[in-house]
Short mmCIF file of C-alpha atoms in Angstrom, two decimals:
data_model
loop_
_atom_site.label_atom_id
_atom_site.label_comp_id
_atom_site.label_asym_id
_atom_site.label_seq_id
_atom_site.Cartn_x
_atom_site.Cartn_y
_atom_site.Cartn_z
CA UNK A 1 1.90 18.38 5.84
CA UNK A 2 -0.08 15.57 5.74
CA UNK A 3 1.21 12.25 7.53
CA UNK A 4 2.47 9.75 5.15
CA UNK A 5 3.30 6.10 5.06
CA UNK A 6 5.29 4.02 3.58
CA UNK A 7 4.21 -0.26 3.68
CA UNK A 8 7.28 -2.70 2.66
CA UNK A 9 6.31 -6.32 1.86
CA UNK A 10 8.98 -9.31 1.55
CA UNK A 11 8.65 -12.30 -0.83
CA UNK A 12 10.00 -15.55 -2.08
CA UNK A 13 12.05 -15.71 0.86
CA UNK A 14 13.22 -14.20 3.84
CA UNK A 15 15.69 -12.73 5.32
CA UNK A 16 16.20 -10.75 2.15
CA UNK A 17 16.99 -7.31 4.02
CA UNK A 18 13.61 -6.32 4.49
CA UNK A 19 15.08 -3.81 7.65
CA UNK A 20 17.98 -2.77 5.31
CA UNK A 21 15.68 -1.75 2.26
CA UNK A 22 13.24 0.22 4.82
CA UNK A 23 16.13 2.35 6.97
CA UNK A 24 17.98 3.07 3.51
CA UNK A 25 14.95 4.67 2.21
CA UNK A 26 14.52 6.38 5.46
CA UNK A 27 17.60 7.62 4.89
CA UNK A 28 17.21 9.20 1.67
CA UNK A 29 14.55 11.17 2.83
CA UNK A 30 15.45 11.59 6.26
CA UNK A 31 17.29 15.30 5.36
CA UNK A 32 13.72 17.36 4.99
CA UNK A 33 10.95 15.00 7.31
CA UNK A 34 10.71 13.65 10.01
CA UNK A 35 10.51 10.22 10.04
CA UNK A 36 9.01 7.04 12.36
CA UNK A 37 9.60 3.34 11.55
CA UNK A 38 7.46 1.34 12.47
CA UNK A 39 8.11 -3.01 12.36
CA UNK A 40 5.28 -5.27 12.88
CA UNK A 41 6.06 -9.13 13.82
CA UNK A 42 3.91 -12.33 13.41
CA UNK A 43 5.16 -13.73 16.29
CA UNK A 44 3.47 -14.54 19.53
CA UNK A 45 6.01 -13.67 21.44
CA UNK A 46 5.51 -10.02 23.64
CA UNK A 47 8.97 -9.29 22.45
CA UNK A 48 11.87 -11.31 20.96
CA UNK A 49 13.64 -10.48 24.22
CA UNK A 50 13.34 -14.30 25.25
CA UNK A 51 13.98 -15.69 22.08
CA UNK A 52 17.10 -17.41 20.88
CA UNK A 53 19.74 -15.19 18.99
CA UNK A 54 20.60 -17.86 16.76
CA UNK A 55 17.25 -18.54 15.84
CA UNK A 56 15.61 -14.98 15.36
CA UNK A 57 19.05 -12.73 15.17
CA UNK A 58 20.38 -10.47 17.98
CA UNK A 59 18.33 -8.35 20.28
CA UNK A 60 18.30 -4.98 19.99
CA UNK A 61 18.03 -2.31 23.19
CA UNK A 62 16.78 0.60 23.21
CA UNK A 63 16.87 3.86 25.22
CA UNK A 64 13.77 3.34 27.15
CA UNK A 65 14.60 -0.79 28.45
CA UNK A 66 12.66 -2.19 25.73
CA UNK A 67 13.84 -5.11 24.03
CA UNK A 68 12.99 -5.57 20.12
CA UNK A 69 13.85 -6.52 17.14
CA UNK A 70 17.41 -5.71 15.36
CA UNK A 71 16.49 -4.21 12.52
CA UNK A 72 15.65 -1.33 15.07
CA UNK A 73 19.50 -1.04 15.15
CA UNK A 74 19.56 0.27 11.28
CA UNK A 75 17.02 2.16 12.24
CA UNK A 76 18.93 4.25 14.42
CA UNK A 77 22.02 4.24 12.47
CA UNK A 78 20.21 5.23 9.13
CA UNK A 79 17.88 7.93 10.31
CA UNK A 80 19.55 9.04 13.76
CA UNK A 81 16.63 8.59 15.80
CA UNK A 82 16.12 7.40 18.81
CA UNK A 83 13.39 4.77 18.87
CA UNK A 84 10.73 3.58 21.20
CA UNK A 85 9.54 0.12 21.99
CA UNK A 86 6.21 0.59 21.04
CA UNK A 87 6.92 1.16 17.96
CA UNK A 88 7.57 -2.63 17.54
CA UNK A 89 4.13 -4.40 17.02
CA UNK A 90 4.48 -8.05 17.54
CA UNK A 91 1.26 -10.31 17.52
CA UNK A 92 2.00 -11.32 20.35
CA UNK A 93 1.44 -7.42 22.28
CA UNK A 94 -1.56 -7.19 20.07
CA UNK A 95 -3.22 -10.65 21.20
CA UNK A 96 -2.58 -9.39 24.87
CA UNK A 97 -4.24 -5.87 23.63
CA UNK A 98 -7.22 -7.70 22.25
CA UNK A 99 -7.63 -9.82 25.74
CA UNK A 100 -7.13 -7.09 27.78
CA UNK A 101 -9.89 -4.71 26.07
CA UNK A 102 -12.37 -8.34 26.23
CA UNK A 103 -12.38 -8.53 29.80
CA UNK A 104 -12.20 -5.00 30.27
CA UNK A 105 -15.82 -4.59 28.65
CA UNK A 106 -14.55 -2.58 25.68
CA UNK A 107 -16.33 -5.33 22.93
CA UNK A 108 -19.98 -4.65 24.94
CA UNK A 109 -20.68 -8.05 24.45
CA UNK A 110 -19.94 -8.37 20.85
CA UNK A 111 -18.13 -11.83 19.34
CA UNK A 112 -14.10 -10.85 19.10
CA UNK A 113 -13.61 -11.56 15.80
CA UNK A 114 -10.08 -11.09 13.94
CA UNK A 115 -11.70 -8.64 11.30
CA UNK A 116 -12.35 -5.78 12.64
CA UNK A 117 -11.60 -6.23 16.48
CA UNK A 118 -7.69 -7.30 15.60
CA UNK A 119 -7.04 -5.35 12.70
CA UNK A 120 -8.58 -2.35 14.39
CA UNK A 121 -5.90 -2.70 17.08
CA UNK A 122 -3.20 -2.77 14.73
CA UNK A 123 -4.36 0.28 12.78
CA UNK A 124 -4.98 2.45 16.00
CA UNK A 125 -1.68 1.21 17.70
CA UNK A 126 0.08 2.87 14.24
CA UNK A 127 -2.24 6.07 14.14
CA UNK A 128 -1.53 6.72 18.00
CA UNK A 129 2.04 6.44 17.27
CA UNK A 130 1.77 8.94 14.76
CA UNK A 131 -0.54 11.12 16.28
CA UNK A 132 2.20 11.50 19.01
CA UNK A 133 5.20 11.93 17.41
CA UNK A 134 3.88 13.97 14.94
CA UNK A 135 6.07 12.63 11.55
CA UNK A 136 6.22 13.64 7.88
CA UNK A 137 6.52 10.09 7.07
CA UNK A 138 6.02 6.87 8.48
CA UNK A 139 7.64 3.64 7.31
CA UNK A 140 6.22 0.34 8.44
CA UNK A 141 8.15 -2.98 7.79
CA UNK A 142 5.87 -6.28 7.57
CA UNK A 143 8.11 -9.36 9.06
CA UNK A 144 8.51 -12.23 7.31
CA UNK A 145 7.27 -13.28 3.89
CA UNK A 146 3.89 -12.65 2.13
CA UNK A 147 2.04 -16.10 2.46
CA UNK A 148 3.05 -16.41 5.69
CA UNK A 149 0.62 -17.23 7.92
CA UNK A 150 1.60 -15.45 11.02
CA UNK A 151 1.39 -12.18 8.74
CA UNK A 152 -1.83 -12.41 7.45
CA UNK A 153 -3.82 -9.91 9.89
CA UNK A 154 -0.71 -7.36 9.63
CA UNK A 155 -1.32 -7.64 5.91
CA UNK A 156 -5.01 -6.91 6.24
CA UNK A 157 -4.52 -3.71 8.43
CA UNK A 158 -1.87 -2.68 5.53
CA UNK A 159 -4.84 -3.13 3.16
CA UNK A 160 -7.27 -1.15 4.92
CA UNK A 161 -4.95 1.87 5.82
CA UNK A 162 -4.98 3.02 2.27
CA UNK A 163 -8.93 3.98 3.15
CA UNK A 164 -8.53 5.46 6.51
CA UNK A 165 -5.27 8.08 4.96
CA UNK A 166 -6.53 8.15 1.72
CA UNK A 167 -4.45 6.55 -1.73
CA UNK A 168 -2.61 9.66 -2.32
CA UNK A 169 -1.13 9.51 1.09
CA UNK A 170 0.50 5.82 1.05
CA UNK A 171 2.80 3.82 -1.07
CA UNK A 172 3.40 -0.07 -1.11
CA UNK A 173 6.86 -1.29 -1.42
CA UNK A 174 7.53 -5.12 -1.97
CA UNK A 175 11.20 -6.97 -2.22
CA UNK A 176 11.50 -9.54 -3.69
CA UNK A 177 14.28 -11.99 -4.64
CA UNK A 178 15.73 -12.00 -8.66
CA UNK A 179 17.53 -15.46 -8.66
CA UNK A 180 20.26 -16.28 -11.17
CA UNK A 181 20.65 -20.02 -11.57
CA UNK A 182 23.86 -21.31 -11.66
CA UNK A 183 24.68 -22.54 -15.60
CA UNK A 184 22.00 -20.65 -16.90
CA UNK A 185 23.72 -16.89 -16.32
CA UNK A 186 19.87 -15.51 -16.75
CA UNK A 187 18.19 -13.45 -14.34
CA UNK A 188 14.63 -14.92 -13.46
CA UNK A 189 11.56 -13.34 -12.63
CA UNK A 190 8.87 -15.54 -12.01
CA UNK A 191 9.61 -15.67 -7.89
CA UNK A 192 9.03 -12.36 -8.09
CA UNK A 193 5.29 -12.78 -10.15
CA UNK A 194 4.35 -15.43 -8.07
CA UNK A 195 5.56 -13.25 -4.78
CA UNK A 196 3.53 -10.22 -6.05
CA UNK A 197 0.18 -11.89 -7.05
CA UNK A 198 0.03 -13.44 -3.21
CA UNK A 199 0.64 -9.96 -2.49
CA UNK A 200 -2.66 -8.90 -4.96
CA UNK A 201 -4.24 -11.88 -3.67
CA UNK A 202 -4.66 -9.74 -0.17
CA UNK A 203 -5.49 -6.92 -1.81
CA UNK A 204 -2.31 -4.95 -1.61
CA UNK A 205 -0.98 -3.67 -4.83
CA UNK A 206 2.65 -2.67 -5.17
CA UNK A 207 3.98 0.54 -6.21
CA UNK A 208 7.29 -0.03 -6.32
CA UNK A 209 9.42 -3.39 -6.60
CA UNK A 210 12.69 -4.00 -5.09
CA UNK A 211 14.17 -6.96 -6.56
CA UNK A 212 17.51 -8.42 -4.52
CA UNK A 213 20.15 -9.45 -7.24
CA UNK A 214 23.58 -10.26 -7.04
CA UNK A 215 23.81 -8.05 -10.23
CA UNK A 216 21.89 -4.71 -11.56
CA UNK A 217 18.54 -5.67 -12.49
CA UNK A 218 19.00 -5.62 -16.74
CA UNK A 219 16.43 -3.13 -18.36
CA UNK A 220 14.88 -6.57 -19.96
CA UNK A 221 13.87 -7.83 -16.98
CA UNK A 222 12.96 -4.68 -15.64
CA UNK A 223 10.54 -4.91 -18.31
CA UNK A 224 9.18 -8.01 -17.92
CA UNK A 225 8.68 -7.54 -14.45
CA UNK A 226 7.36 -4.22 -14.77
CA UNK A 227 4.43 -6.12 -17.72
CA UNK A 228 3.43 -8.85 -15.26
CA UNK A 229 3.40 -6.71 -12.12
CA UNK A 230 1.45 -3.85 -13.20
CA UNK A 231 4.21 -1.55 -12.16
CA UNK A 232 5.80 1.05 -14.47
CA UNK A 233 9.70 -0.21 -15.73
CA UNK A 234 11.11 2.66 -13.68
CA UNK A 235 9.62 1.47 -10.32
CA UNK A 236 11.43 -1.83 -10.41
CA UNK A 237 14.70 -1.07 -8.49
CA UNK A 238 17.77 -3.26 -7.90
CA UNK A 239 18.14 -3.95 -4.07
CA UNK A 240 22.21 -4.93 -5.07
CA UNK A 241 24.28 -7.44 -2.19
CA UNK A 242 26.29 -5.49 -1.24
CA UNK A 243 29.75 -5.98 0.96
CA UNK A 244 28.84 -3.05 3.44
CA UNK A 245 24.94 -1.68 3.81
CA UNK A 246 25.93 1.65 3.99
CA UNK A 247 26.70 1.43 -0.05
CA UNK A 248 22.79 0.78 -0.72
CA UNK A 249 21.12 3.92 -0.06
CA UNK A 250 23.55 4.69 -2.43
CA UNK A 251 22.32 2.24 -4.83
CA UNK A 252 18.92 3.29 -4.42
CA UNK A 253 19.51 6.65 -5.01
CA UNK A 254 21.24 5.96 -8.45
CA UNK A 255 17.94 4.01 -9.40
CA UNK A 256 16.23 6.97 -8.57
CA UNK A 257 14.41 5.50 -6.03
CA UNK A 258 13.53 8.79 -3.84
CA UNK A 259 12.25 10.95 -6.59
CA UNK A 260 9.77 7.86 -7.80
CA UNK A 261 8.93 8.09 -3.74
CA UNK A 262 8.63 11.92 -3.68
CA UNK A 263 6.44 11.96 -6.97
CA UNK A 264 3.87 9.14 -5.81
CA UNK A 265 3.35 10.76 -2.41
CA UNK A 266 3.73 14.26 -3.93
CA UNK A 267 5.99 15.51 -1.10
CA UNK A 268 8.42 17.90 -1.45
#
């Protein structure tokens, strides 16, 4: 079978659950593939390793030494893999990439510009990755929240892998946050509009929306988001809080979340 990927987006704000969202859908289709996340960071830093808990959230370690990012942690508990450390992407590794192939020779003298020399990087580093492991599916989480500008050249890359694997092979996922004001008791959407045209703005159009609620998205504003965002009603999925994680692939699957996934990528 052909390699496919998924792309989630965040918007409006973050630390929405962004690693939550992406190892719960790994989840649900973890039973019949073989699955590889994959989470990109804006950062500079090589890894967040030296960076302050408090600030950026625990480290996570994994099997080989390497030191990355915590939602790695899900990812092991979710899909029972055992993860590698390149298979965190921070700017930071791909800056160092970039200045390493320079002096090296690799540009023949050409200007290093950020489109296509960095971009390039970022879509190779991913391919390689998959090329090796050999996956049914991989699922690559963008950190941090569209508009961002630390993001912007992951974002690009996102935008250009739906050429290099073709449209049929990739799907883009965005969560977003559905607020409900305190005294008005009414779901809003327009964080999520504004969230997804930045996200059209880059040229990435979503196929599904996640919107986080501290209720089940009503089929009225399912609607509305659905008319605005160009996506059909039953693509917009409640991303519920929820008092332990492990209830939302449950969630999910009662929104029928996997067969939308399984009928866009026309797997299984």
């Amino acid at each position: 079978m052909t390699t496919k990927y998924i792309i989630i987006t965040g918007g409006v704000l973050s630390g929405l659950g962004k690693g939550i969202a992406a190892a719960s859908i790994g989840h649900l289709l973890s039973s019949r593939m073989k699955i590889i996340p994959i989470k990109c960071d804006g950062y500079l830093n090589v890894d967040p390793g030296t960076m302050n808990p408090f600030e950026h959230g625990e480290v996570f370690v994994l099997d080989d030494g390497g030191e990355v990012d915590m939602d790695f942690g899900h990812y092991e508990r979710f899909l029972g893999v055992r993860c590698s450390s390149s298979w965190n992407l921070t700017m930071g590794k791909v800056f160092d990439m970039v200045r390493q192939k320079e002096r090296r020779g690799d540009y023949l003298g050409k200007t290093v510009q950020y489109i296509p020399h960095v971009t390039d990087i970022i879509k190779n580093h991913i391919f390689q990755i998959a090329s090796r492991e050999k996956p049914d599916l991989v699922i690559i989480e963008i950190g941090g929240t569209v508009g961002d500008i630390e993001n912007e050249l992951f974002l690009e890359a996102m935008r250009q892998i739906k050429e290099d694997v073709g449209r049929e092979n990739i799907i883009y996922i965005h969560l977003t946050y559905v607020p409900i004001p305190h005294g008005v008791n009414e779901q809003k959407s327009k964080p999520t509009q504004q969230s997804v045209n930045l996200l059209k703005q880059r040229g990435i159009f979503p196929d599904i929306i996640i919107g986080r609620c501290s209720q089940f998205l009503t089929r009225k504003i399912k609607a509305k988001i659905s008319s605005f965002c160009d996506v059909h009603p039953d693509a917009v999925i409640t991303g519920l809080d929820v008092d332990d994680i492990y209830e939302l692939p449950l969630i999910f699957e009662q929104e029928k979340l996997p067969e939308i996934i399984h009928k866009k990528l026309n797997i299984y």
